[in-house]
């Protein structure tokens, strides 16, 4: 089980993590939460209906990582539209963003917080490690958080497709990007095995 998720009887997943791995994942999840930003004000949190009428931003985030986590809903992957078509896409994306981004941020924040809390609740299993056991719901939250962490790191590394990550895999050890690349690849392996455990 070391380094890979395995299915648990009755659903959910488990993985053995050492202290360094726990520290890395926790630190990345905290950084992700800080990047996403705080949730609603406490006054709004006390009123469950306040969020129904709250509008989010209409412009894409300026940070490239946040743009990757919260992309425009309406864009042409085949090319850049011009003129009226481009204006319509921007207007539709702004409208969609206004009513969805707050909820998307809350979901990503909840997933990252679930990762942090589950790691904080771990009981050492001896020799500097622990076995993380996740319910089916917690497994889905971990999957979302792992995906967001990989998107964030990939954005910082300017990875746009699989070819980019293959090139980065062969970086010399002295390259300052090497630790981030190794984290990106390791999280990808965790994510892949977690997906496998959740498949019917």
PDB file of N, CA and C in Angstrom, residues 85-182:
ATOM      1  N   UNK A  85     -18.290  37.775 -31.966  1.00  0.00           N
ATOM      2  CA  UNK A  85     -18.266  36.454 -31.325  1.00  0.00           C
ATOM      3  C   UNK A  85     -17.441  36.488 -30.039  1.00  0.00           C
ATOM      4  N   UNK A  86     -16.305  37.181 -30.072  1.00  0.00           N
ATOM      5  CA  UNK A  86     -15.461  37.298 -28.877  1.00  0.00           C
ATOM      6  C   UNK A  86     -16.186  38.064 -27.777  1.00  0.00           C
ATOM      7  N   UNK A  87     -16.887  39.124 -28.149  1.00  0.00           N
ATOM      8  CA  UNK A  87     -17.638  39.914 -27.166  1.00  0.00           C
ATOM      9  C   UNK A  87     -18.747  39.076 -26.525  1.00  0.00           C
ATOM     10  N   UNK A  88     -19.439  38.286 -27.337  1.00  0.00           N
ATOM     11  CA  UNK A  88     -20.508  37.430 -26.813  1.00  0.00           C
ATOM     12  C   UNK A  88     -19.952  36.389 -25.847  1.00  0.00           C
ATOM     13  N   UNK A  89     -18.820  35.783 -26.212  1.00  0.00           N
ATOM     14  CA  UNK A  89     -18.208  34.783 -25.323  1.00  0.00           C
ATOM     15  C   UNK A  89     -17.809  35.408 -23.994  1.00  0.00           C
ATOM     16  N   UNK A  90     -17.222  36.620 -24.045  1.00  0.00           N
ATOM     17  CA  UNK A  90     -16.826  37.298 -22.809  1.00  0.00           C
ATOM     18  C   UNK A  90     -18.042  37.607 -21.948  1.00  0.00           C
ATOM     19  N   UNK A  91     -19.124  38.058 -22.590  1.00  0.00           N
ATOM     20  CA  UNK A  91     -20.347  38.393 -21.838  1.00  0.00           C
ATOM     21  C   UNK A  91     -20.962  37.154 -21.196  1.00  0.00           C
ATOM     22  N   UNK A  92     -21.021  36.053 -21.949  1.00  0.00           N
ATOM     23  CA  UNK A  92     -21.575  34.806 -21.402  1.00  0.00           C
ATOM     24  C   UNK A  92     -20.698  34.271 -20.264  1.00  0.00           C
ATOM     25  N   UNK A  93     -19.379  34.333 -20.451  1.00  0.00           N
ATOM     26  CA  UNK A  93     -18.459  33.861 -19.418  1.00  0.00           C
ATOM     27  C   UNK A  93     -18.580  34.700 -18.155  1.00  0.00           C
ATOM     28  N   UNK A  94     -18.702  36.016 -18.327  1.00  0.00           N
ATOM     29  CA  UNK A  94     -18.831  36.909 -17.164  1.00  0.00           C
ATOM     30  C   UNK A  94     -20.106  36.605 -16.392  1.00  0.00           C
ATOM     31  N   UNK A  95     -21.199  36.386 -17.114  1.00  0.00           N
ATOM     32  CA  UNK A  95     -22.479  36.086 -16.468  1.00  0.00           C
ATOM     33  C   UNK A  95     -22.410  34.751 -15.724  1.00  0.00           C
ATOM     34  N   UNK A  96     -21.842  33.755 -16.384  1.00  0.00           N
ATOM     35  CA  UNK A  96     -21.715  32.437 -15.756  1.00  0.00           C
ATOM     36  C   UNK A  96     -20.838  32.514 -14.514  1.00  0.00           C
ATOM     37  N   UNK A  97     -19.714  33.220 -14.628  1.00  0.00           N
ATOM     38  CA  UNK A  97     -18.782  33.359 -13.511  1.00  0.00           C
ATOM     39  C   UNK A  97     -19.444  34.056 -12.325  1.00  0.00           C
ATOM     40  N   UNK A  98     -20.226  35.075 -12.609  1.00  0.00           N
ATOM     41  CA  UNK A  98     -20.877  35.860 -11.552  1.00  0.00           C
ATOM     42  C   UNK A  98     -21.729  34.982 -10.638  1.00  0.00           C
ATOM     43  N   UNK A  99     -22.370  33.969 -11.225  1.00  0.00           N
ATOM     44  CA  UNK A  99     -23.298  33.149 -10.439  1.00  0.00           C
ATOM     45  C   UNK A  99     -22.728  31.791 -10.013  1.00  0.00           C
ATOM     46  N   UNK A 100     -21.507  31.460 -10.433  1.00  0.00           N
ATOM     47  CA  UNK A 100     -20.963  30.143 -10.080  1.00  0.00           C
ATOM     48  C   UNK A 100     -19.640  30.173  -9.331  1.00  0.00           C
ATOM     49  N   UNK A 101     -18.848  31.219  -9.510  1.00  0.00           N
ATOM     50  CA  UNK A 101     -17.485  31.166  -8.970  1.00  0.00           C
ATOM     51  C   UNK A 101     -17.455  31.075  -7.450  1.00  0.00           C
ATOM     52  N   UNK A 102     -18.344  31.776  -6.767  1.00  0.00           N
ATOM     53  CA  UNK A 102     -18.351  31.690  -5.300  1.00  0.00           C
ATOM     54  C   UNK A 102     -18.567  30.251  -4.833  1.00  0.00           C
ATOM     55  N   UNK A 103     -19.516  29.545  -5.480  1.00  0.00           N
ATOM     56  CA  UNK A 103     -19.779  28.149  -5.111  1.00  0.00           C
ATOM     57  C   UNK A 103     -18.592  27.248  -5.459  1.00  0.00           C
ATOM     58  N   UNK A 104     -17.972  27.503  -6.606  1.00  0.00           N
ATOM     59  CA  UNK A 104     -16.808  26.707  -7.001  1.00  0.00           C
ATOM     60  C   UNK A 104     -15.661  26.899  -6.011  1.00  0.00           C
ATOM     61  N   UNK A 105     -15.454  28.142  -5.610  1.00  0.00           N
ATOM     62  CA  UNK A 105     -14.400  28.415  -4.626  1.00  0.00           C
ATOM     63  C   UNK A 105     -14.705  27.712  -3.301  1.00  0.00           C
ATOM     64  N   UNK A 106     -15.961  27.766  -2.879  1.00  0.00           N
ATOM     65  CA  UNK A 106     -16.350  27.121  -1.624  1.00  0.00           C
ATOM     66  C   UNK A 106     -16.100  25.618  -1.693  1.00  0.00           C
ATOM     67  N   UNK A 107     -16.435  25.001  -2.822  1.00  0.00           N
ATOM     68  CA  UNK A 107     -16.228  23.562  -2.978  1.00  0.00           C
ATOM     69  C   UNK A 107     -14.750  23.196  -2.927  1.00  0.00           C
ATOM     70  N   UNK A 108     -13.916  23.979  -3.609  1.00  0.00           N
ATOM     71  CA  UNK A 108     -12.478  23.707  -3.604  1.00  0.00           C
ATOM     72  C   UNK A 108     -11.887  23.955  -2.214  1.00  0.00           C
ATOM     73  N   UNK A 109     -12.388  24.982  -1.544  1.00  0.00           N
ATOM     74  CA  UNK A 109     -11.938  25.274  -0.175  1.00  0.00           C
ATOM     75  C   UNK A 109     -12.318  24.131   0.761  1.00  0.00           C
ATOM     76  N   UNK A 110     -13.545  23.626   0.631  1.00  0.00           N
ATOM     77  CA  UNK A 110     -14.009  22.505   1.464  1.00  0.00           C
ATOM     78  C   UNK A 110     -13.168  21.253   1.229  1.00  0.00           C
ATOM     79  N   UNK A 111     -12.835  20.982  -0.028  1.00  0.00           N
ATOM     80  CA  UNK A 111     -12.014  19.806  -0.337  1.00  0.00           C
ATOM     81  C   UNK A 111     -10.631  19.913   0.292  1.00  0.00           C
ATOM     82  N   UNK A 112     -10.012  21.082   0.158  1.00  0.00           N
ATOM     83  CA  UNK A 112      -8.682  21.275   0.733  1.00  0.00           C
ATOM     84  C   UNK A 112      -8.731  21.165   2.256  1.00  0.00           C
ATOM     85  N   UNK A 113      -9.779  21.726   2.856  1.00  0.00           N
ATOM     86  CA  UNK A 113      -9.921  21.656   4.313  1.00  0.00           C
ATOM     87  C   UNK A 113     -10.130  20.208   4.768  1.00  0.00           C
ATOM     88  N   UNK A 114     -10.867  19.427   3.991  1.00  0.00           N
ATOM     89  CA  UNK A 114     -11.078  18.011   4.323  1.00  0.00           C
ATOM     90  C   UNK A 114      -9.749  17.260   4.309  1.00  0.00           C
ATOM     91  N   UNK A 115      -8.885  17.582   3.360  1.00  0.00           N
ATOM     92  CA  UNK A 115      -7.556  16.959   3.304  1.00  0.00           C
ATOM     93  C   UNK A 115      -6.765  17.309   4.559  1.00  0.00           C
ATOM     94  N   UNK A 116      -6.750  18.582   4.913  1.00  0.00           N
ATOM     95  CA  UNK A 116      -5.989  19.027   6.091  1.00  0.00           C
ATOM     96  C   UNK A 116      -6.513  18.345   7.352  1.00  0.00           C
ATOM     97  N   UNK A 117      -7.815  18.328   7.525  1.00  0.00           N
ATOM     98  CA  UNK A 117      -8.394  17.732   8.739  1.00  0.00           C
ATOM     99  C   UNK A 117      -8.131  16.233   8.824  1.00  0.00           C
ATOM    100  N   UNK A 118      -8.212  15.535   7.691  1.00  0.00           N
ATOM    101  CA  UNK A 118      -7.971  14.088   7.733  1.00  0.00           C
ATOM    102  C   UNK A 118      -6.513  13.785   8.033  1.00  0.00           C
ATOM    103  N   UNK A 119      -5.599  14.618   7.546  1.00  0.00           N
ATOM    104  CA  UNK A 119      -4.184  14.416   7.862  1.00  0.00           C
ATOM    105  C   UNK A 119      -3.907  14.737   9.326  1.00  0.00           C
ATOM    106  N   UNK A 120      -4.548  15.792   9.835  1.00  0.00           N
ATOM    107  CA  UNK A 120      -4.351  16.164  11.244  1.00  0.00           C
ATOM    108  C   UNK A 120      -4.885  15.092  12.193  1.00  0.00           C
ATOM    109  N   UNK A 121      -5.860  14.311  11.743  1.00  0.00           N
ATOM    110  CA  UNK A 121      -6.475  13.294  12.599  1.00  0.00           C
ATOM    111  C   UNK A 121      -5.743  11.950  12.552  1.00  0.00           C
ATOM    112  N   UNK A 122      -4.691  11.866  11.735  1.00  0.00           N
ATOM    113  CA  UNK A 122      -3.978  10.596  11.598  1.00  0.00           C
ATOM    114  C   UNK A 122      -3.292  10.181  12.894  1.00  0.00           C
ATOM    115  N   UNK A 123      -3.308   8.881  13.139  1.00  0.00           N
ATOM    116  CA  UNK A 123      -2.592   8.298  14.275  1.00  0.00           C
ATOM    117  C   UNK A 123      -1.357   7.589  13.729  1.00  0.00           C
ATOM    118  N   UNK A 124      -0.176   7.929  14.241  1.00  0.00           N
ATOM    119  CA  UNK A 124       1.044   7.286  13.726  1.00  0.00           C
ATOM    120  C   UNK A 124       0.955   5.761  13.782  1.00  0.00           C
ATOM    121  N   UNK A 125       1.448   5.125  12.716  1.00  0.00           N
ATOM    122  CA  UNK A 125       1.397   3.665  12.629  1.00  0.00           C
ATOM    123  C   UNK A 125       2.759   3.052  12.902  1.00  0.00           C
ATOM    124  N   UNK A 126       3.691   3.846  13.367  1.00  0.00           N
ATOM    125  CA  UNK A 126       5.036   3.328  13.632  1.00  0.00           C
ATOM    126  C   UNK A 126       5.990   3.675  12.519  1.00  0.00           C
ATOM    127  N   UNK A 127       7.271   3.824  12.866  1.00  0.00           N
ATOM    128  CA  UNK A 127       8.335   4.143  11.919  1.00  0.00           C
ATOM    129  C   UNK A 127       8.021   5.382  11.102  1.00  0.00           C
ATOM    130  N   UNK A 128       7.461   6.398  11.753  1.00  0.00           N
ATOM    131  CA  UNK A 128       7.268   7.689  11.097  1.00  0.00           C
ATOM    132  C   UNK A 128       6.238   7.714  10.000  1.00  0.00           C
ATOM    133  N   UNK A 129       5.205   6.935  10.104  1.00  0.00           N
ATOM    134  CA  UNK A 129       4.170   6.937   9.086  1.00  0.00           C
ATOM    135  C   UNK A 129       2.809   6.663   9.666  1.00  0.00           C
ATOM    136  N   UNK A 130       1.813   6.669   8.796  1.00  0.00           N
ATOM    137  CA  UNK A 130       0.438   6.406   9.219  1.00  0.00           C
ATOM    138  C   UNK A 130      -0.343   5.896   8.016  1.00  0.00           C
ATOM    139  N   UNK A 131      -1.449   5.246   8.289  1.00  0.00           N
ATOM    140  CA  UNK A 131      -2.344   4.793   7.224  1.00  0.00           C
ATOM    141  C   UNK A 131      -3.578   5.682   7.235  1.00  0.00           C
ATOM    142  N   UNK A 132      -3.808   6.343   6.128  1.00  0.00           N
ATOM    143  CA  UNK A 132      -4.969   7.207   5.966  1.00  0.00           C
ATOM    144  C   UNK A 132      -6.116   6.379   5.412  1.00  0.00           C
ATOM    145  N   UNK A 133      -7.237   6.348   6.125  1.00  0.00           N
ATOM    146  CA  UNK A 133      -8.424   5.620   5.666  1.00  0.00           C
ATOM    147  C   UNK A 133      -9.527   6.628   5.397  1.00  0.00           C
ATOM    148  N   UNK A 134     -10.053   6.590   4.192  1.00  0.00           N
ATOM    149  CA  UNK A 134     -11.046   7.571   3.765  1.00  0.00           C
ATOM    150  C   UNK A 134     -12.378   6.901   3.448  1.00  0.00           C
ATOM    151  N   UNK A 135     -13.452   7.553   3.852  1.00  0.00           N
ATOM    152  CA  UNK A 135     -14.790   7.117   3.451  1.00  0.00           C
ATOM    153  C   UNK A 135     -14.969   7.421   1.962  1.00  0.00           C
ATOM    154  N   UNK A 136     -16.024   6.893   1.330  1.00  0.00           N
ATOM    155  CA  UNK A 136     -16.255   7.231  -0.078  1.00  0.00           C
ATOM    156  C   UNK A 136     -16.377   8.740  -0.307  1.00  0.00           C
ATOM    157  N   UNK A 137     -17.090   9.443   0.582  1.00  0.00           N
ATOM    158  CA  UNK A 137     -17.237  10.898   0.429  1.00  0.00           C
ATOM    159  C   UNK A 137     -15.896  11.596   0.599  1.00  0.00           C
ATOM    160  N   UNK A 138     -15.128  11.220   1.620  1.00  0.00           N
ATOM    161  CA  UNK A 138     -13.809  11.822   1.828  1.00  0.00           C
ATOM    162  C   UNK A 138     -12.874  11.511   0.661  1.00  0.00           C
ATOM    163  N   UNK A 139     -13.019  10.325   0.073  1.00  0.00           N
ATOM    164  CA  UNK A 139     -12.206   9.965  -1.101  1.00  0.00           C
ATOM    165  C   UNK A 139     -12.484  10.915  -2.253  1.00  0.00           C
ATOM    166  N   UNK A 140     -13.762  11.254  -2.453  1.00  0.00           N
ATOM    167  CA  UNK A 140     -14.112  12.191  -3.539  1.00  0.00           C
ATOM    168  C   UNK A 140     -13.553  13.587  -3.249  1.00  0.00           C
ATOM    169  N   UNK A 141     -13.576  13.998  -1.976  1.00  0.00           N
ATOM    170  CA  UNK A 141     -12.998  15.305  -1.630  1.00  0.00           C
ATOM    171  C   UNK A 141     -11.490  15.309  -1.856  1.00  0.00           C
ATOM    172  N   UNK A 142     -10.836  14.220  -1.489  1.00  0.00           N
ATOM    173  CA  UNK A 142      -9.403  14.110  -1.737  1.00  0.00           C
ATOM    174  C   UNK A 142      -9.109  14.142  -3.236  1.00  0.00           C
ATOM    175  N   UNK A 143      -9.934  13.464  -4.006  1.00  0.00           N
ATOM    176  CA  UNK A 143      -9.718  13.445  -5.447  1.00  0.00           C
ATOM    177  C   UNK A 143      -9.817  14.857  -6.024  1.00  0.00           C
ATOM    178  N   UNK A 144     -10.827  15.613  -5.583  1.00  0.00           N
ATOM    179  CA  UNK A 144     -10.961  16.998  -6.044  1.00  0.00           C
ATOM    180  C   UNK A 144      -9.772  17.844  -5.633  1.00  0.00           C
ATOM    181  N   UNK A 145      -9.312  17.682  -4.385  1.00  0.00           N
ATOM    182  CA  UNK A 145      -8.183  18.478  -3.897  1.00  0.00           C
ATOM    183  C   UNK A 145      -6.894  18.104  -4.627  1.00  0.00           C
ATOM    184  N   UNK A 146      -6.660  16.805  -4.846  1.00  0.00           N
ATOM    185  CA  UNK A 146      -5.458  16.387  -5.579  1.00  0.00           C
ATOM    186  C   UNK A 146      -5.462  16.956  -6.992  1.00  0.00           C
ATOM    187  N   UNK A 147      -6.619  16.960  -7.631  1.00  0.00           N
ATOM    188  CA  UNK A 147      -6.721  17.532  -8.968  1.00  0.00           C
ATOM    189  C   UNK A 147      -6.391  19.022  -8.946  1.00  0.00           C
ATOM    190  N   UNK A 148      -6.946  19.742  -7.958  1.00  0.00           N
ATOM    191  CA  UNK A 148      -6.678  21.181  -7.859  1.00  0.00           C
ATOM    192  C   UNK A 148      -5.204  21.457  -7.577  1.00  0.00           C
ATOM    193  N   UNK A 149      -4.586  20.644  -6.728  1.00  0.00           N
ATOM    194  CA  UNK A 149      -3.163  20.831  -6.427  1.00  0.00           C
ATOM    195  C   UNK A 149      -2.312  20.609  -7.672  1.00  0.00           C
ATOM    196  N   UNK A 150      -2.653  19.587  -8.445  1.00  0.00           N
ATOM    197  CA  UNK A 150      -1.891  19.334  -9.680  1.00  0.00           C
ATOM    198  C   UNK A 150      -2.096  20.458 -10.695  1.00  0.00           C
ATOM    199  N   UNK A 151      -3.320  20.974 -10.806  1.00  0.00           N
ATOM    200  CA  UNK A 151      -3.560  22.092 -11.707  1.00  0.00           C
ATOM    201  C   UNK A 151      -2.753  23.320 -11.278  1.00  0.00           C
ATOM    202  N   UNK A 152      -2.714  23.571  -9.961  1.00  0.00           N
ATOM    203  CA  UNK A 152      -1.992  24.730  -9.448  1.00  0.00           C
ATOM    204  C   UNK A 152      -0.493  24.601  -9.723  1.00  0.00           C
ATOM    205  N   UNK A 153       0.066  23.434  -9.393  1.00  0.00           N
ATOM    206  CA  UNK A 153       1.503  23.236  -9.622  1.00  0.00           C
ATOM    207  C   UNK A 153       1.807  23.247 -11.112  1.00  0.00           C
ATOM    208  N   UNK A 154       0.964  22.579 -11.894  1.00  0.00           N
ATOM    209  CA  UNK A 154       1.161  22.565 -13.341  1.00  0.00           C
ATOM    210  C   UNK A 154       1.127  23.955 -13.942  1.00  0.00           C
ATOM    211  N   UNK A 155       0.269  24.806 -13.411  1.00  0.00           N
ATOM    212  CA  UNK A 155       0.194  26.181 -13.895  1.00  0.00           C
ATOM    213  C   UNK A 155       1.473  26.939 -13.570  1.00  0.00           C
ATOM    214  N   UNK A 156       1.972  26.774 -12.349  1.00  0.00           N
ATOM    215  CA  UNK A 156       3.229  27.437 -11.959  1.00  0.00           C
ATOM    216  C   UNK A 156       4.405  26.939 -12.810  1.00  0.00           C
ATOM    217  N   UNK A 157       4.373  25.649 -13.184  1.00  0.00           N
ATOM    218  CA  UNK A 157       5.437  25.072 -14.011  1.00  0.00           C
ATOM    219  C   UNK A 157       5.197  25.309 -15.503  1.00  0.00           C
ATOM    220  N   UNK A 158       4.049  25.918 -15.828  1.00  0.00           N
ATOM    221  CA  UNK A 158       3.653  26.182 -17.224  1.00  0.00           C
ATOM    222  C   UNK A 158       3.508  24.889 -18.015  1.00  0.00           C
ATOM    223  N   UNK A 159       2.928  23.869 -17.368  1.00  0.00           N
ATOM    224  CA  UNK A 159       2.633  22.600 -18.032  1.00  0.00           C
ATOM    225  C   UNK A 159       1.253  22.728 -18.679  1.00  0.00           C
ATOM    226  N   UNK A 160       1.198  22.584 -19.986  1.00  0.00           N
ATOM    227  CA  UNK A 160      -0.072  22.686 -20.698  1.00  0.00           C
ATOM    228  C   UNK A 160      -0.556  21.363 -21.243  1.00  0.00           C
ATOM    229  N   UNK A 161       0.347  20.407 -21.402  1.00  0.00           N
ATOM    230  CA  UNK A 161      -0.067  19.083 -21.872  1.00  0.00           C
ATOM    231  C   UNK A 161       0.935  18.043 -21.386  1.00  0.00           C
ATOM    232  N   UNK A 162       0.681  16.789 -21.714  1.00  0.00           N
ATOM    233  CA  UNK A 162       1.504  15.677 -21.227  1.00  0.00           C
ATOM    234  C   UNK A 162       2.938  15.777 -21.711  1.00  0.00           C
ATOM    235  N   UNK A 163       3.149  16.341 -22.916  1.00  0.00           N
ATOM    236  CA  UNK A 163       4.507  16.462 -23.435  1.00  0.00           C
ATOM    237  C   UNK A 163       5.352  17.372 -22.546  1.00  0.00           C
ATOM    238  N   UNK A 164       4.720  18.445 -22.041  1.00  0.00           N
ATOM    239  CA  UNK A 164       5.440  19.364 -21.153  1.00  0.00           C
ATOM    240  C   UNK A 164       5.903  18.644 -19.891  1.00  0.00           C
ATOM    241  N   UNK A 165       5.024  17.824 -19.298  1.00  0.00           N
ATOM    242  CA  UNK A 165       5.399  17.129 -18.059  1.00  0.00           C
ATOM    243  C   UNK A 165       6.478  16.087 -18.330  1.00  0.00           C
ATOM    244  N   UNK A 166       6.463  15.459 -19.515  1.00  0.00           N
ATOM    245  CA  UNK A 166       7.511  14.497 -19.857  1.00  0.00           C
ATOM    246  C   UNK A 166       8.874  15.174 -19.934  1.00  0.00           C
ATOM    247  N   UNK A 167       8.917  16.370 -20.519  1.00  0.00           N
ATOM    248  CA  UNK A 167      10.178  17.105 -20.614  1.00  0.00           C
ATOM    249  C   UNK A 167      10.679  17.494 -19.226  1.00  0.00           C
ATOM    250  N   UNK A 168       9.784  17.940 -18.371  1.00  0.00           N
ATOM    251  CA  UNK A 168      10.178  18.357 -17.032  1.00  0.00           C
ATOM    252  C   UNK A 168      10.664  17.186 -16.184  1.00  0.00           C
ATOM    253  N   UNK A 169      10.196  15.989 -16.490  1.00  0.00           N
ATOM    254  CA  UNK A 169      10.594  14.806 -15.724  1.00  0.00           C
ATOM    255  C   UNK A 169      12.103  14.588 -15.806  1.00  0.00           C
ATOM    256  N   UNK A 170      12.707  15.021 -16.899  1.00  0.00           N
ATOM    257  CA  UNK A 170      14.136  14.787 -17.125  1.00  0.00           C
ATOM    258  C   UNK A 170      14.993  15.997 -16.763  1.00  0.00           C
ATOM    259  N   UNK A 171      14.477  16.897 -15.923  1.00  0.00           N
ATOM    260  CA  UNK A 171      15.263  18.046 -15.494  1.00  0.00           C
ATOM    261  C   UNK A 171      16.461  17.587 -14.665  1.00  0.00           C
ATOM    262  N   UNK A 172      17.586  18.292 -14.773  1.00  0.00           N
ATOM    263  CA  UNK A 172      18.720  17.948 -13.901  1.00  0.00           C
ATOM    264  C   UNK A 172      18.379  18.260 -12.444  1.00  0.00           C
ATOM    265  N   UNK A 173      19.011  17.552 -11.529  1.00  0.00           N
ATOM    266  CA  UNK A 173      18.707  17.706 -10.107  1.00  0.00           C
ATOM    267  C   UNK A 173      18.928  19.119  -9.604  1.00  0.00           C
ATOM    268  N   UNK A 174      19.851  19.855 -10.215  1.00  0.00           N
ATOM    269  CA  UNK A 174      20.148  21.209  -9.736  1.00  0.00           C
ATOM    270  C   UNK A 174      19.137  22.250 -10.215  1.00  0.00           C
ATOM    271  N   UNK A 175      18.227  21.870 -11.108  1.00  0.00           N
ATOM    272  CA  UNK A 175      17.203  22.806 -11.581  1.00  0.00           C
ATOM    273  C   UNK A 175      16.262  23.154 -10.421  1.00  0.00           C
ATOM    274  N   UNK A 176      16.022  24.436 -10.164  1.00  0.00           N
ATOM    275  CA  UNK A 176      15.176  24.817  -9.018  1.00  0.00           C
ATOM    276  C   UNK A 176      13.733  24.339  -9.134  1.00  0.00           C
ATOM    277  N   UNK A 177      13.302  23.973 -10.337  1.00  0.00           N
ATOM    278  CA  UNK A 177      11.928  23.480 -10.522  1.00  0.00           C
ATOM    279  C   UNK A 177      11.778  21.999 -10.171  1.00  0.00           C
ATOM    280  N   UNK A 178      12.894  21.307  -9.993  1.00  0.00           N
ATOM    281  CA  UNK A 178      12.861  19.848  -9.815  1.00  0.00           C
ATOM    282  C   UNK A 178      11.969  19.410  -8.648  1.00  0.00           C
ATOM    283  N   UNK A 179      12.064  20.011  -7.446  1.00  0.00           N
ATOM    284  CA  UNK A 179      11.183  19.559  -6.357  1.00  0.00           C
ATOM    285  C   UNK A 179       9.698  19.722  -6.686  1.00  0.00           C
ATOM    286  N   UNK A 180       9.360  20.830  -7.372  1.00  0.00           N
ATOM    287  CA  UNK A 180       7.962  21.044  -7.716  1.00  0.00           C
ATOM    288  C   UNK A 180       7.497  20.034  -8.764  1.00  0.00           C
ATOM    289  N   UNK A 181       8.390  19.708  -9.699  1.00  0.00           N
ATOM    290  CA  UNK A 181       8.065  18.701 -10.720  1.00  0.00           C
ATOM    291  C   UNK A 181       7.840  17.342 -10.058  1.00  0.00           C
ATOM    292  N   UNK A 182       8.699  16.983  -9.109  1.00  0.00           N
ATOM    293  CA  UNK A 182       8.556  15.693  -8.437  1.00  0.00           C
ATOM    294  C   UNK A 182       7.251  15.635  -7.647  1.00  0.00           C
TER     295      UNK A 182
END
